[in-house]
Amino acid sequence: CLSQGILYPQDSETRQVRKIDGIWHFRVSNDSLLGFRQRWYSEPLSKSGSVIPMPVPSSYNDITVEKNIREHVGLVWYERTFYVPDTWRKQAYRVWLRFGSVHYIAQVWVNGQKVMYHEIGHLPFQREITSVLHFGAENRVTVAVDNTLTSSTVPQGYVDKIHTMDGVKTVQRYSFDFFNYAGIHRSVHLYTTPQIYIDDITVETDISGTTGIVYYNVSLGGLQSSNDEISCRVDLLDSDGVSVAHNTVVDNDNGFIGKLDVPDAKLWWPYLVDPNPGYLYKLEVRLSSAQWGLEDVYRLPVGIRTIHWTNVSLLINDKPVYLRGFGRHEDSDIRGKGLDMALVTKDYNLLKWIGANSYRTSHYPYAEEIMDFADEQGIMIIDECPSVDTDKFSPELLKKHKDSLTELIQRDKNRPSVIMWSVANEPRTQYKEADGYFKSIVDHVKSLDNRPITAAIAQGADYENAGKHMDIIGFNRYNGWYTDPGKTEIIQLNVEAEAEQWHKKHNKPVILMEYGADTMIGLHLYPQYIWSEEYQIELLSEHFKAFDNLRKKDFFIGEMIWNFADFKTDQSTTRVGGNRKGIFTRDRQPKSAAYHVRKRYFQLAFEI
Ligand code: GCB
């Protein structure tokens, strides 16, 4: 079952939120134990050695001019101070510290006291820190971040040694291509809740005729005395803030479960299906105690929609959808995987400009702020956990892989934009242990949520093993690139034949999750020649022919280009300054193919 709530910090009449982003102190530690032995967290970091400024949120790798920092393997330390007003103590607030994402392992101290340990990047974690704070005074937060990937981390990697004139050096190797950016990648929030607070809210929606149904489950935290009577009023507010349905339940149990009927409900529709896509209500939850009056208020965005699937289609509000989208990355120059709202906003403007209705959060969960935009703008998300190239299927790995899914579902379960869970990218399903492993992963996800499950299956995967536990078959294939580069004439035949084969084997809907060609912007070679802009257009066009034939046969439910934008990779001889399969450059300018894709995506939107 899901553990404690991880609701996004939100201001309300009962809560206060502060970001403690900005410039933190930073130090690289070349000896993994030194900082612990010398207790760097017990006094200001600058006392134990030199520090440099480091922005939060950001990856640390590309901020300095030091190769050693870019390629560092192991621990780095961050620290900053902050004030907490004394009024927070007088009002008996609980104070929480929440990290949106730290990659990969984070250990956190407040005023020298250890308060958190969290493993797995890209997912939020938090803890109440009231008891270790100095109210009306300065406080210090110290974070040790370890980016080392091993055979039992999610994703996996391994540590290797190379010999140099200065001795043996530790290096990190991994089989996926995107750069293993590290650091405090998303905002750090300090926020308050009352003593009795809304710990979590779960909603599920359904539709009956023109009535929308919202099932909710509110769980409380901080309950102590059982003789206080707690009541919970729940209102569903429309986009004008008008209450369209409400319930009040009095209870002093641990939570409140109920159902709201919304006559003439406005449904959540994907982009370009409806003139007003991404319609959101707000579930306003108000907790009151008989003894103290109003306790806590939280407002959760809710989209009313259903998801169903058959052996041939995926249906939103009982209407089959065809996905036109991309695989993506959280990636940009300088800040790496650090959250940048200017970039996020630009990306959604480009997604809409090009007519996409969906993308996959390849290859890890994206920031909550990014997911909010998807909910609001009707972009459908295939929500992926951080498992990439899963190999060496150990029980330890299985546990962590499941934890990553538990935390992902806990975070994103209420989002209307999330239409599928992707449990892995290119797992090594050709090994027989993969069968039991993925059965166990899929059973776990099914025990937590009822959305369909998929994975992006690689070339060489065994057809039987790879697809049998999934609800929807997603495959990645590089015809005309890794297979037969330059030979675009093989594409249509191969894509059609393979999609048919997947469907025949498993009798499930099929989606091409990745296809594409590296393309240097400005390189023009005609007739089409690999790496040129002409070649990218040609390769995509040949795929489009295959998709148009496949769509006539029903079971084919989507096409996703690899990639939305160029992104940084580990250093390799097949990459020129990174992976260049973007339709946009890394700084989000269109390659020639972007205009071509735009034409197709809009045509598809209005045809279907
Ligand atoms: C893949 C991977 C993706 C890579 C891509 C490529 O199959 O899923 O992470 O970036 O190929 O371009 O090599």
Coordinates of C-alpha atoms and ligand atoms in Angstrom, one line a residue:
C1 CA 0.0 0.0 0.0
L2 CA 1.0 3.6 -0.4
S3 CA 2.7 5.1 2.6
Q4 CA 2.5 8.7 3.8
G5 CA 1.3 11.5 1.6
I6 CA 3.6 13.7 -0.4
L7 CA 1.2 16.5 -1.4
Y8 CA 2.8 19.4 -3.2
P9 CA 3.4 22.3 -0.8
Q10 CA 0.6 24.8 -1.1
D11 CA -0.3 28.1 0.4
S12 CA -3.7 28.3 2.0
E13 CA -5.4 30.1 4.9
T14 CA -3.9 27.4 7.2
R15 CA -0.5 26.8 5.6
Q16 CA 2.6 28.9 4.7
V17 CA 5.2 27.9 2.1
R18 CA 8.7 29.2 1.6
K19 CA 11.3 28.2 -1.0
I20 CA 14.8 27.9 0.2
D21 CA 16.3 27.8 -3.3
G22 CA 19.1 30.2 -4.3
I23 CA 22.8 30.0 -3.8
W24 CA 24.0 27.3 -1.4
H25 CA 27.5 26.6 -0.2
F26 CA 29.0 23.6 -2.0
R27 CA 32.0 21.3 -1.7
V28 CA 33.2 18.2 -3.5
S29 CA 34.4 15.4 -1.4
N30 CA 36.9 13.1 -3.0
D31 CA 36.9 10.8 0.0
S32 CA 33.5 9.4 0.6
L33 CA 33.9 9.0 4.4
L34 CA 35.8 12.2 5.2
G35 CA 32.8 14.4 5.6
F36 CA 31.2 11.9 8.0
R37 CA 34.3 11.3 10.0
Q38 CA 34.9 15.1 10.4
R39 CA 31.2 15.7 10.9
W40 CA 30.9 18.5 8.3
Y41 CA 27.2 18.8 9.1
S42 CA 27.9 19.8 12.8
E43 CA 29.2 23.3 12.0
P44 CA 29.1 25.7 9.0
L45 CA 30.7 23.9 6.0
S46 CA 33.2 26.8 5.5
K47 CA 34.8 25.9 8.8
S48 CA 36.0 22.5 7.6
G49 CA 37.3 23.7 4.3
S50 CA 36.7 25.9 1.3
V51 CA 33.2 26.2 -0.3
I52 CA 32.1 27.5 -3.6
P53 CA 28.7 29.0 -4.6
M54 CA 26.2 26.5 -6.1
P55 CA 22.7 27.4 -7.4
V56 CA 19.7 25.4 -6.3
P57 CA 17.8 24.0 -8.2
S58 CA 20.4 22.9 -10.7
S59 CA 22.7 20.1 -11.5
Y60 CA 26.2 20.9 -10.3
N61 CA 28.1 19.3 -13.2
D62 CA 28.1 22.2 -15.7
I63 CA 28.2 25.2 -13.3
T64 CA 32.0 25.4 -12.9
V65 CA 34.9 25.2 -15.3
E66 CA 36.3 22.1 -13.6
K67 CA 36.3 18.8 -15.5
N68 CA 36.6 17.1 -12.1
I69 CA 33.3 18.5 -10.9
R70 CA 31.6 17.7 -14.2
E71 CA 32.7 14.1 -13.9
H72 CA 32.8 13.7 -10.2
V73 CA 31.8 10.3 -8.8
G74 CA 30.7 10.1 -5.2
L75 CA 29.8 12.7 -2.6
V76 CA 29.3 16.4 -2.7
W77 CA 28.0 18.6 0.1
Y78 CA 25.6 21.5 0.0
E79 CA 24.6 23.9 2.8
R80 CA 22.7 27.0 3.5
T81 CA 21.1 28.9 6.3
F82 CA 17.6 30.2 6.7
Y83 CA 15.5 31.9 9.4
V84 CA 12.3 30.6 10.9
P85 CA 9.9 33.2 12.4
D86 CA 9.0 32.9 16.0
T87 CA 5.4 33.3 15.1
W88 CA 5.5 29.8 13.7
R89 CA 6.2 28.5 17.1
K90 CA 3.6 30.7 18.8
Q91 CA 1.0 29.4 16.4
A92 CA 2.1 25.8 17.1
Y93 CA 2.7 25.1 13.5
R94 CA 4.4 21.9 12.3
V95 CA 7.3 22.8 10.0
W96 CA 8.2 20.5 7.1
L97 CA 11.3 20.3 4.9
R98 CA 10.7 19.0 1.4
F99 CA 13.0 18.3 -1.5
G100 CA 11.5 18.0 -5.0
S101 CA 14.4 15.8 -6.2
V102 CA 18.0 15.1 -5.3
H103 CA 20.0 12.8 -7.5
Y104 CA 20.9 10.0 -6.4
I105 CA 21.2 9.5 -2.6
A106 CA 20.5 12.4 -0.3
Q107 CA 21.3 12.7 3.4
V108 CA 20.0 15.7 5.2
W109 CA 20.9 17.4 8.5
V110 CA 19.2 20.4 10.1
N111 CA 21.2 22.2 12.7
G112 CA 23.6 19.2 12.8
Q113 CA 20.8 16.6 13.4
K114 CA 20.2 14.0 10.8
V115 CA 16.6 14.2 9.5
M116 CA 16.4 12.4 6.2
Y117 CA 18.0 9.7 4.0
H118 CA 16.5 9.2 0.6
E119 CA 17.6 7.1 -2.3
I120 CA 16.5 7.4 -6.0
G121 CA 16.5 10.7 -7.8
H122 CA 13.6 12.5 -9.5
L123 CA 11.2 11.9 -6.6
P124 CA 10.2 14.1 -3.7
F125 CA 10.8 13.4 0.0
Q126 CA 10.0 15.3 3.1
R127 CA 10.0 15.2 6.9
E128 CA 8.6 17.2 9.7
I129 CA 11.6 19.1 11.3
T130 CA 9.8 21.2 14.0
S131 CA 11.7 19.6 16.9
V132 CA 15.1 20.5 15.5
L133 CA 14.4 24.1 14.5
H134 CA 15.5 27.3 16.2
F135 CA 12.5 29.6 16.0
G136 CA 13.1 33.3 15.7
A137 CA 16.7 32.4 14.8
E138 CA 19.0 31.2 12.1
N139 CA 19.0 27.5 11.1
R140 CA 21.4 25.5 8.9
V141 CA 20.5 22.7 6.5
T142 CA 23.3 20.5 5.2
V143 CA 22.9 17.9 2.4
A144 CA 25.3 15.2 1.3
V145 CA 24.6 14.0 -2.3
D146 CA 26.0 10.8 -3.7
N147 CA 25.6 10.2 -7.5
T148 CA 27.2 6.8 -7.6
L149 CA 25.2 4.2 -9.6
T150 CA 25.7 0.5 -9.0
S151 CA 24.1 -2.8 -10.0
S152 CA 21.4 -2.3 -7.4
T153 CA 20.5 1.4 -7.9
V154 CA 17.6 2.6 -10.1
P155 CA 18.9 3.2 -12.7
Q156 CA 21.9 0.9 -12.7
G157 CA 25.5 1.7 -13.4
Y158 CA 28.9 0.5 -12.3
V159 CA 32.0 2.0 -10.9
D160 CA 35.3 1.3 -12.7
K161 CA 38.9 2.2 -12.2
I162 CA 41.2 3.7 -14.8
H163 CA 45.0 4.0 -14.5
T164 CA 46.6 7.5 -14.8
M165 CA 50.0 9.0 -14.1
D166 CA 48.6 10.2 -10.8
G167 CA 47.4 6.7 -9.8
V168 CA 44.1 4.9 -10.0
K169 CA 41.0 7.0 -10.7
T170 CA 37.4 6.0 -10.1
V171 CA 35.0 6.5 -13.0
Q172 CA 31.3 5.9 -13.4
R173 CA 30.0 3.9 -16.3
Y174 CA 26.4 3.3 -17.3
S175 CA 24.8 1.8 -20.4
F176 CA 22.1 4.5 -21.0
D177 CA 23.3 7.5 -23.0
F178 CA 21.9 10.6 -21.1
F179 CA 24.4 12.3 -18.8
N180 CA 24.2 11.3 -15.2
Y181 CA 23.5 14.8 -13.9
A182 CA 23.5 15.2 -10.1
G183 CA 22.7 17.6 -7.4
I184 CA 19.6 19.3 -5.8
H185 CA 17.6 19.3 -9.0
R186 CA 14.3 20.8 -7.8
S187 CA 13.1 23.3 -5.3
V188 CA 13.5 22.9 -1.6
H189 CA 10.5 23.9 0.3
L190 CA 10.0 24.8 4.0
Y191 CA 6.3 24.8 4.8
T192 CA 3.9 24.6 7.7
T193 CA 0.8 22.6 8.5
P194 CA -1.4 22.8 11.6
Q195 CA -1.1 20.2 14.3
I196 CA -3.9 18.1 12.7
Y197 CA -3.4 18.2 9.0
I198 CA -4.4 16.8 5.7
D199 CA -1.7 14.2 5.0
D200 CA -2.9 12.9 1.7
I201 CA -5.8 13.0 -0.8
T202 CA -6.6 10.3 -3.3
V203 CA -9.2 10.9 -6.1
E204 CA -10.6 8.7 -8.7
T205 CA -13.1 9.9 -11.3
D206 CA -15.8 8.3 -13.3
I207 CA -18.6 9.4 -15.7
S208 CA -22.2 8.3 -15.8
G209 CA -24.2 10.0 -18.6
T210 CA -23.5 13.7 -18.2
T211 CA -22.7 13.3 -14.5
G212 CA -19.1 13.3 -13.4
I213 CA -18.3 11.3 -10.3
V214 CA -15.4 12.1 -8.0
Y215 CA -14.4 9.5 -5.4
Y216 CA -12.1 10.9 -2.7
N217 CA -10.2 9.6 0.2
V218 CA -8.7 12.1 2.6
S219 CA -6.2 10.9 5.2
L220 CA -5.1 12.9 8.2
G221 CA -1.9 13.3 10.1
G222 CA -1.2 14.4 13.6
L223 CA -4.3 13.1 15.3
Q224 CA -3.7 12.5 18.9
S225 CA -6.7 12.7 21.2
S226 CA -9.7 10.6 20.2
N227 CA -12.2 12.8 22.1
D228 CA -11.9 15.7 19.7
E229 CA -14.4 15.5 16.9
I230 CA -13.0 16.2 13.5
S231 CA -15.2 17.1 10.5
C232 CA -14.2 17.3 6.9
R233 CA -16.0 19.4 4.3
V234 CA -15.2 18.7 0.7
D235 CA -16.3 21.1 -2.1
L236 CA -15.6 20.6 -5.8
L237 CA -15.0 24.1 -7.2
D238 CA -15.3 24.8 -10.9
S239 CA -12.8 26.9 -12.7
D240 CA -14.6 30.1 -11.6
G241 CA -14.3 29.0 -8.0
V242 CA -18.0 28.1 -7.6
S243 CA -18.8 25.0 -5.6
V244 CA -20.7 22.5 -7.8
A245 CA -20.8 19.6 -5.3
H246 CA -20.1 19.2 -1.6
N247 CA -20.1 16.8 1.3
T248 CA -19.5 17.1 5.0
V249 CA -18.5 14.1 7.0
V250 CA -18.0 14.1 10.8
D251 CA -15.7 11.4 12.1
N252 CA -12.8 11.0 14.3
D253 CA -11.3 8.2 12.5
N254 CA -8.1 8.4 10.4
G255 CA -9.7 9.6 7.3
F256 CA -12.7 10.5 5.2
I257 CA -14.0 8.6 2.2
G258 CA -16.8 9.9 0.0
K259 CA -18.2 10.5 -3.4
L260 CA -19.3 13.7 -5.2
D261 CA -21.7 13.8 -8.1
V262 CA -21.2 16.6 -10.6
P263 CA -24.2 17.2 -12.9
D264 CA -23.3 18.3 -16.4
A265 CA -19.6 17.8 -15.6
K266 CA -17.0 19.4 -17.8
L267 CA -14.6 16.6 -18.7
W268 CA -10.8 16.6 -18.9
W269 CA -9.9 16.2 -22.6
P270 CA -6.5 16.0 -24.3
Y271 CA -5.1 18.9 -26.3
L272 CA -7.0 19.6 -29.6
V273 CA -9.8 17.2 -28.8
D274 CA -11.9 19.9 -27.2
P275 CA -11.7 23.7 -27.5
N276 CA -11.0 23.8 -23.8
P277 CA -8.6 20.9 -23.1
G278 CA -7.3 20.1 -19.6
Y279 CA -10.4 21.4 -17.7
L280 CA -9.6 21.2 -14.0
Y281 CA -11.9 21.5 -11.0
K282 CA -10.4 21.9 -7.5
L283 CA -11.2 19.6 -4.6
E284 CA -11.3 22.0 -1.6
V285 CA -10.8 20.0 1.6
R286 CA -11.5 21.8 4.9
L287 CA -10.8 20.0 8.2
S288 CA -12.3 21.4 11.4
S289 CA -12.0 20.2 14.9
A290 CA -14.9 20.7 17.4
Q291 CA -12.3 21.9 19.9
W292 CA -10.2 24.3 17.8
G293 CA -12.3 25.3 14.8
L294 CA -10.9 25.4 11.3
E295 CA -7.7 23.3 11.2
D296 CA -6.4 22.7 7.7
V297 CA -7.3 23.5 4.1
Y298 CA -5.9 22.0 0.9
R299 CA -7.0 22.4 -2.7
L300 CA -6.3 19.6 -5.1
P301 CA -6.7 20.0 -8.9
V302 CA -9.0 17.3 -10.3
G303 CA -9.8 16.5 -13.9
I304 CA -12.8 14.3 -14.5
R305 CA -12.1 11.7 -17.0
T306 CA -12.0 7.9 -17.5
I307 CA -9.3 5.7 -19.0
H308 CA -10.1 2.3 -20.4
W309 CA -8.3 0.0 -22.8
T310 CA -9.2 -3.0 -24.9
N311 CA -7.0 -5.3 -27.0
V312 CA -6.9 -2.7 -29.7
S313 CA -7.4 0.8 -28.2
L314 CA -6.9 3.2 -25.4
L315 CA -9.9 5.3 -24.6
I316 CA -10.2 8.6 -22.7
N317 CA -13.9 9.3 -21.8
D318 CA -14.8 6.3 -24.0
K319 CA -13.2 7.9 -27.0
P320 CA -10.2 6.1 -28.6
V321 CA -7.1 8.3 -28.6
Y322 CA -4.1 8.2 -30.9
L323 CA -0.9 9.5 -29.3
R324 CA 1.2 12.0 -31.3
G325 CA 4.2 12.8 -29.2
F326 CA 7.8 12.5 -28.1
G327 CA 10.2 10.9 -25.8
R328 CA 11.9 13.7 -23.8
H329 CA 14.5 14.6 -21.2
E330 CA 14.8 17.1 -18.4
D331 CA 17.9 18.7 -19.9
S332 CA 19.3 22.1 -20.8
D333 CA 22.5 23.9 -21.1
I334 CA 24.3 24.9 -17.8
R335 CA 21.7 23.8 -15.4
G336 CA 21.4 20.2 -16.6
K337 CA 18.4 18.6 -15.0
G338 CA 17.7 21.6 -12.7
L339 CA 14.2 22.9 -12.8
D340 CA 13.8 26.0 -14.9
M341 CA 10.3 27.4 -15.3
A342 CA 11.2 29.5 -18.3
L343 CA 12.4 26.4 -20.1
V344 CA 9.3 24.4 -18.9
T345 CA 6.9 27.0 -20.2
K346 CA 8.8 27.3 -23.5
D347 CA 8.7 23.5 -23.9
Y348 CA 4.9 23.4 -23.5
N349 CA 4.5 26.3 -26.0
L350 CA 6.6 24.3 -28.5
L351 CA 4.6 21.1 -27.8
K352 CA 1.4 22.9 -28.6
W353 CA 2.9 24.7 -31.6
I354 CA 3.9 21.4 -33.1
G355 CA 0.5 19.8 -32.3
A356 CA 1.7 17.1 -29.9
N357 CA -0.9 15.7 -27.5
S358 CA 1.4 13.5 -25.4
Y359 CA 4.9 12.5 -24.3
R360 CA 6.7 10.0 -22.2
T361 CA 8.7 11.1 -19.2
S362 CA 11.7 9.2 -20.5
H363 CA 13.6 8.0 -18.4
Y364 CA 12.5 9.1 -15.0
P365 CA 9.7 11.1 -13.3
Y366 CA 9.7 14.8 -14.2
A367 CA 9.3 17.7 -11.9
E368 CA 5.8 18.2 -10.3
E369 CA 5.7 21.7 -11.9
I370 CA 6.1 20.1 -15.3
M371 CA 3.3 17.7 -14.6
D372 CA 1.0 20.5 -13.5
F373 CA 1.3 22.0 -17.0
A374 CA 0.4 18.7 -18.5
D375 CA -2.8 18.5 -16.4
E376 CA -3.7 22.1 -17.2
Q377 CA -3.0 21.9 -20.9
G378 CA -4.4 18.5 -21.7
I379 CA -1.1 16.8 -22.6
M380 CA -1.2 13.0 -22.0
I381 CA 1.7 11.6 -20.1
I382 CA 3.2 8.1 -20.1
D383 CA 4.8 8.3 -16.6
E384 CA 8.0 6.4 -16.4
C385 CA 10.0 5.3 -13.3
P386 CA 13.8 5.7 -13.4
S387 CA 14.5 2.1 -14.4
V388 CA 16.7 2.1 -17.6
D389 CA 18.3 -0.9 -19.3
T390 CA 17.4 -3.1 -16.3
D391 CA 19.9 -5.9 -16.1
K392 CA 21.2 -8.3 -13.4
F393 CA 17.8 -8.9 -11.8
S394 CA 18.6 -9.1 -8.1
P395 CA 16.0 -9.1 -5.2
E396 CA 17.7 -5.9 -3.9
L397 CA 17.1 -4.2 -7.3
L398 CA 13.5 -5.5 -7.4
K399 CA 12.8 -3.9 -4.1
K400 CA 14.2 -0.5 -5.1
H401 CA 12.5 -0.7 -8.5
K402 CA 9.2 -1.3 -6.7
D403 CA 9.9 1.6 -4.3
S404 CA 10.5 3.9 -7.2
L405 CA 7.1 3.0 -8.6
T406 CA 5.4 3.3 -5.1
E407 CA 6.8 6.8 -4.8
L408 CA 5.9 7.8 -8.3
I409 CA 2.3 6.6 -8.0
Q410 CA 2.0 8.2 -4.6
R411 CA 3.1 11.5 -6.2
D412 CA 1.2 11.3 -9.5
K413 CA -1.9 9.2 -8.7
N414 CA -4.3 12.1 -8.9
R415 CA -3.1 13.6 -12.2
P416 CA -5.6 13.4 -15.0
S417 CA -2.7 13.8 -17.5
V418 CA -1.1 10.5 -16.5
I419 CA -2.7 7.8 -18.8
M420 CA -0.2 5.0 -18.3
W421 CA 2.7 3.9 -16.1
S422 CA 5.9 2.9 -17.9
V423 CA 7.7 0.5 -15.6
A424 CA 11.0 0.4 -17.5
N425 CA 12.9 1.6 -20.6
E426 CA 14.6 -1.1 -22.6
P427 CA 14.9 -3.8 -19.8
R428 CA 17.0 -6.8 -20.8
T429 CA 13.9 -9.0 -21.2
Q430 CA 15.9 -11.5 -23.2
Y431 CA 17.1 -13.0 -19.9
K432 CA 14.8 -15.6 -18.3
E433 CA 14.9 -13.9 -14.9
A434 CA 13.1 -10.9 -16.4
D435 CA 9.9 -12.9 -16.6
G436 CA 9.4 -13.3 -12.8
Y437 CA 10.9 -9.9 -12.2
F438 CA 8.4 -8.1 -14.4
K439 CA 5.5 -10.1 -13.2
S440 CA 6.3 -9.0 -9.7
I441 CA 6.8 -5.3 -10.8
V442 CA 3.5 -5.3 -12.7
D443 CA 1.6 -7.0 -9.8
H444 CA 2.9 -4.4 -7.5
V445 CA 1.7 -1.5 -9.7
K446 CA -1.7 -3.2 -10.1
S447 CA -2.0 -3.3 -6.3
L448 CA -1.6 0.5 -6.2
D449 CA -3.4 1.9 -9.2
N450 CA -5.7 0.9 -12.1
R451 CA -4.1 2.7 -15.0
P452 CA -2.6 0.6 -17.9
I453 CA 1.0 -0.5 -17.7
T454 CA 3.6 -0.4 -20.4
A455 CA 7.4 -0.5 -20.9
A456 CA 9.6 0.7 -23.8
I457 CA 10.9 -2.5 -25.2
A458 CA 14.3 -2.6 -26.9
Q459 CA 15.6 -4.3 -30.1
G460 CA 16.6 -7.9 -29.4
A461 CA 14.0 -8.3 -26.7
D462 CA 12.3 -11.7 -26.7
Y463 CA 8.8 -11.1 -28.0
E464 CA 7.2 -13.5 -25.6
N465 CA 8.8 -12.4 -22.3
A466 CA 8.9 -8.7 -23.0
G467 CA 5.2 -8.1 -23.7
K468 CA 3.3 -10.6 -21.7
H469 CA 3.0 -8.7 -18.5
M470 CA 2.2 -5.3 -20.1
D471 CA -1.3 -3.9 -20.9
I472 CA 0.1 -1.9 -23.8
I473 CA 3.1 -2.9 -25.9
G474 CA 5.6 -0.1 -26.4
F475 CA 8.7 -0.7 -28.5
N476 CA 11.7 1.4 -29.4
R477 CA 13.2 0.9 -32.8
Y478 CA 15.8 2.6 -34.9
N479 CA 15.2 1.4 -38.4
G480 CA 17.3 3.5 -40.8
W481 CA 19.6 4.6 -37.9
Y482 CA 21.2 1.9 -35.7
T483 CA 19.7 -0.7 -38.1
D484 CA 20.7 -0.1 -41.7
P485 CA 21.8 3.5 -41.4
G486 CA 21.1 5.4 -44.6
K487 CA 18.7 2.7 -45.9
T488 CA 15.4 4.5 -45.5
E489 CA 13.8 2.1 -47.9
I490 CA 13.7 -0.6 -45.3
I491 CA 11.7 1.5 -42.8
Q492 CA 8.1 1.1 -43.9
L493 CA 8.3 -2.6 -44.3
N494 CA 10.1 -3.3 -41.0
V495 CA 7.9 -1.0 -38.9
E496 CA 4.6 -2.4 -40.3
A497 CA 5.8 -6.0 -40.0
E498 CA 7.1 -5.6 -36.4
A499 CA 4.0 -3.7 -35.1
E500 CA 1.8 -6.5 -36.6
Q501 CA 4.0 -9.1 -35.0
W502 CA 3.7 -7.6 -31.5
H503 CA -0.1 -7.4 -31.8
K504 CA -0.4 -10.9 -33.2
K505 CA 1.7 -12.3 -30.4
H506 CA 0.0 -10.5 -27.5
N507 CA -3.4 -9.2 -28.8
K508 CA -2.8 -5.8 -27.2
P509 CA -2.6 -2.2 -28.4
V510 CA 0.8 -1.3 -29.8
I511 CA 2.7 2.0 -29.8
L512 CA 6.1 3.0 -31.3
M513 CA 7.7 4.5 -28.3
E514 CA 11.0 5.7 -29.9
Y515 CA 12.3 6.2 -33.4
G516 CA 14.5 8.8 -34.9
A517 CA 17.8 10.0 -36.4
D518 CA 20.7 12.1 -35.0
T519 CA 20.7 15.4 -36.9
M520 CA 23.2 18.3 -36.9
I521 CA 21.3 21.5 -37.3
G522 CA 22.6 23.3 -40.4
L523 CA 24.0 20.2 -42.0
H524 CA 22.4 19.9 -45.4
L525 CA 23.2 16.9 -47.7
Y526 CA 21.0 16.0 -50.7
P527 CA 20.2 13.3 -51.6
Q528 CA 19.5 12.5 -48.0
Y529 CA 22.6 11.4 -46.1
I530 CA 22.7 10.5 -42.4
W531 CA 23.2 13.3 -39.8
S532 CA 21.7 15.9 -42.2
E533 CA 18.4 17.7 -41.8
E534 CA 17.2 16.2 -45.1
Y535 CA 17.8 12.7 -43.7
Q536 CA 15.8 13.3 -40.5
I537 CA 12.9 14.4 -42.6
E538 CA 13.2 11.4 -44.9
L539 CA 13.4 9.0 -42.0
L540 CA 10.4 10.4 -40.3
S541 CA 8.4 10.5 -43.6
E542 CA 9.1 6.8 -44.1
H543 CA 7.8 6.1 -40.6
F544 CA 4.7 8.2 -41.3
K545 CA 3.8 6.0 -44.3
A546 CA 4.0 2.9 -42.0
F547 CA 1.9 4.5 -39.3
D548 CA -0.8 5.5 -41.8
N549 CA -1.1 1.9 -42.9
L550 CA -1.0 0.6 -39.4
R551 CA -3.7 3.1 -38.2
K552 CA -6.1 1.5 -40.6
K553 CA -5.8 -1.7 -38.7
D554 CA -6.9 -0.3 -35.3
F555 CA -4.5 -1.7 -32.8
F556 CA -1.7 0.9 -33.5
I557 CA -2.3 3.7 -30.9
G558 CA 0.6 6.0 -31.2
E559 CA 3.9 7.4 -32.5
M560 CA 6.5 9.1 -30.4
I561 CA 9.6 10.6 -31.9
W562 CA 12.9 10.3 -30.2
N563 CA 13.5 13.1 -29.1
F564 CA 11.8 16.4 -28.5
A565 CA 15.1 18.2 -28.2
D566 CA 18.9 17.4 -28.3
F567 CA 20.3 16.5 -25.0
K568 CA 23.6 16.0 -23.2
T569 CA 25.0 12.5 -23.0
D570 CA 28.0 10.7 -21.5
Q571 CA 31.0 11.0 -23.7
S572 CA 31.0 8.5 -26.6
T573 CA 32.2 8.3 -30.1
T574 CA 28.6 8.1 -31.5
R575 CA 27.7 11.4 -30.0
V576 CA 28.6 14.9 -31.2
G577 CA 28.2 17.1 -28.2
G578 CA 25.3 14.9 -27.1
N579 CA 22.4 13.1 -28.6
R580 CA 21.2 15.0 -31.6
K581 CA 17.9 13.2 -32.3
G582 CA 15.9 16.3 -31.3
I583 CA 13.3 17.9 -33.5
F584 CA 14.4 21.0 -31.6
T585 CA 18.0 21.8 -30.8
R586 CA 19.1 21.9 -27.1
D587 CA 18.3 25.6 -27.0
R588 CA 14.8 24.8 -28.4
Q589 CA 15.2 26.1 -32.0
P590 CA 13.4 24.1 -34.7
K591 CA 15.3 21.8 -37.1
S592 CA 13.7 21.6 -40.6
A593 CA 11.9 18.4 -39.5
A594 CA 9.9 20.3 -36.9
Y595 CA 7.8 22.0 -39.6
H596 CA 7.2 18.6 -41.2
V597 CA 6.1 17.0 -37.9
R598 CA 3.9 20.0 -37.2
K599 CA 2.0 19.5 -40.4
R600 CA 1.5 15.9 -39.7
Y601 CA 0.5 16.3 -36.0
F602 CA -2.1 18.9 -36.8
Q603 CA -3.5 16.8 -39.7
L604 CA -3.8 13.8 -37.4
A605 CA -5.5 16.0 -34.7
F606 CA -8.2 17.1 -37.0
E607 CA -8.6 13.8 -38.9
I608 CA -9.3 11.7 -35.9
Ligands
GCB1 C1 17.3 4.2 -27.0 C2 17.2 4.7 -25.6 C3 17.4 6.2 -25.5 C4 18.6 6.6 -26.3 C5 18.3 6.3 -27.8 C6 19.4 6.7 -28.7 O1 16.9 3.2 -27.4 O2 15.9 4.3 -25.0 O3 17.6 6.5 -24.1 O4 18.8 8.0 -26.2 O5 18.0 4.9 -27.9 O6 19.3 7.7 -29.3 O7 20.4 6.0 -28.8

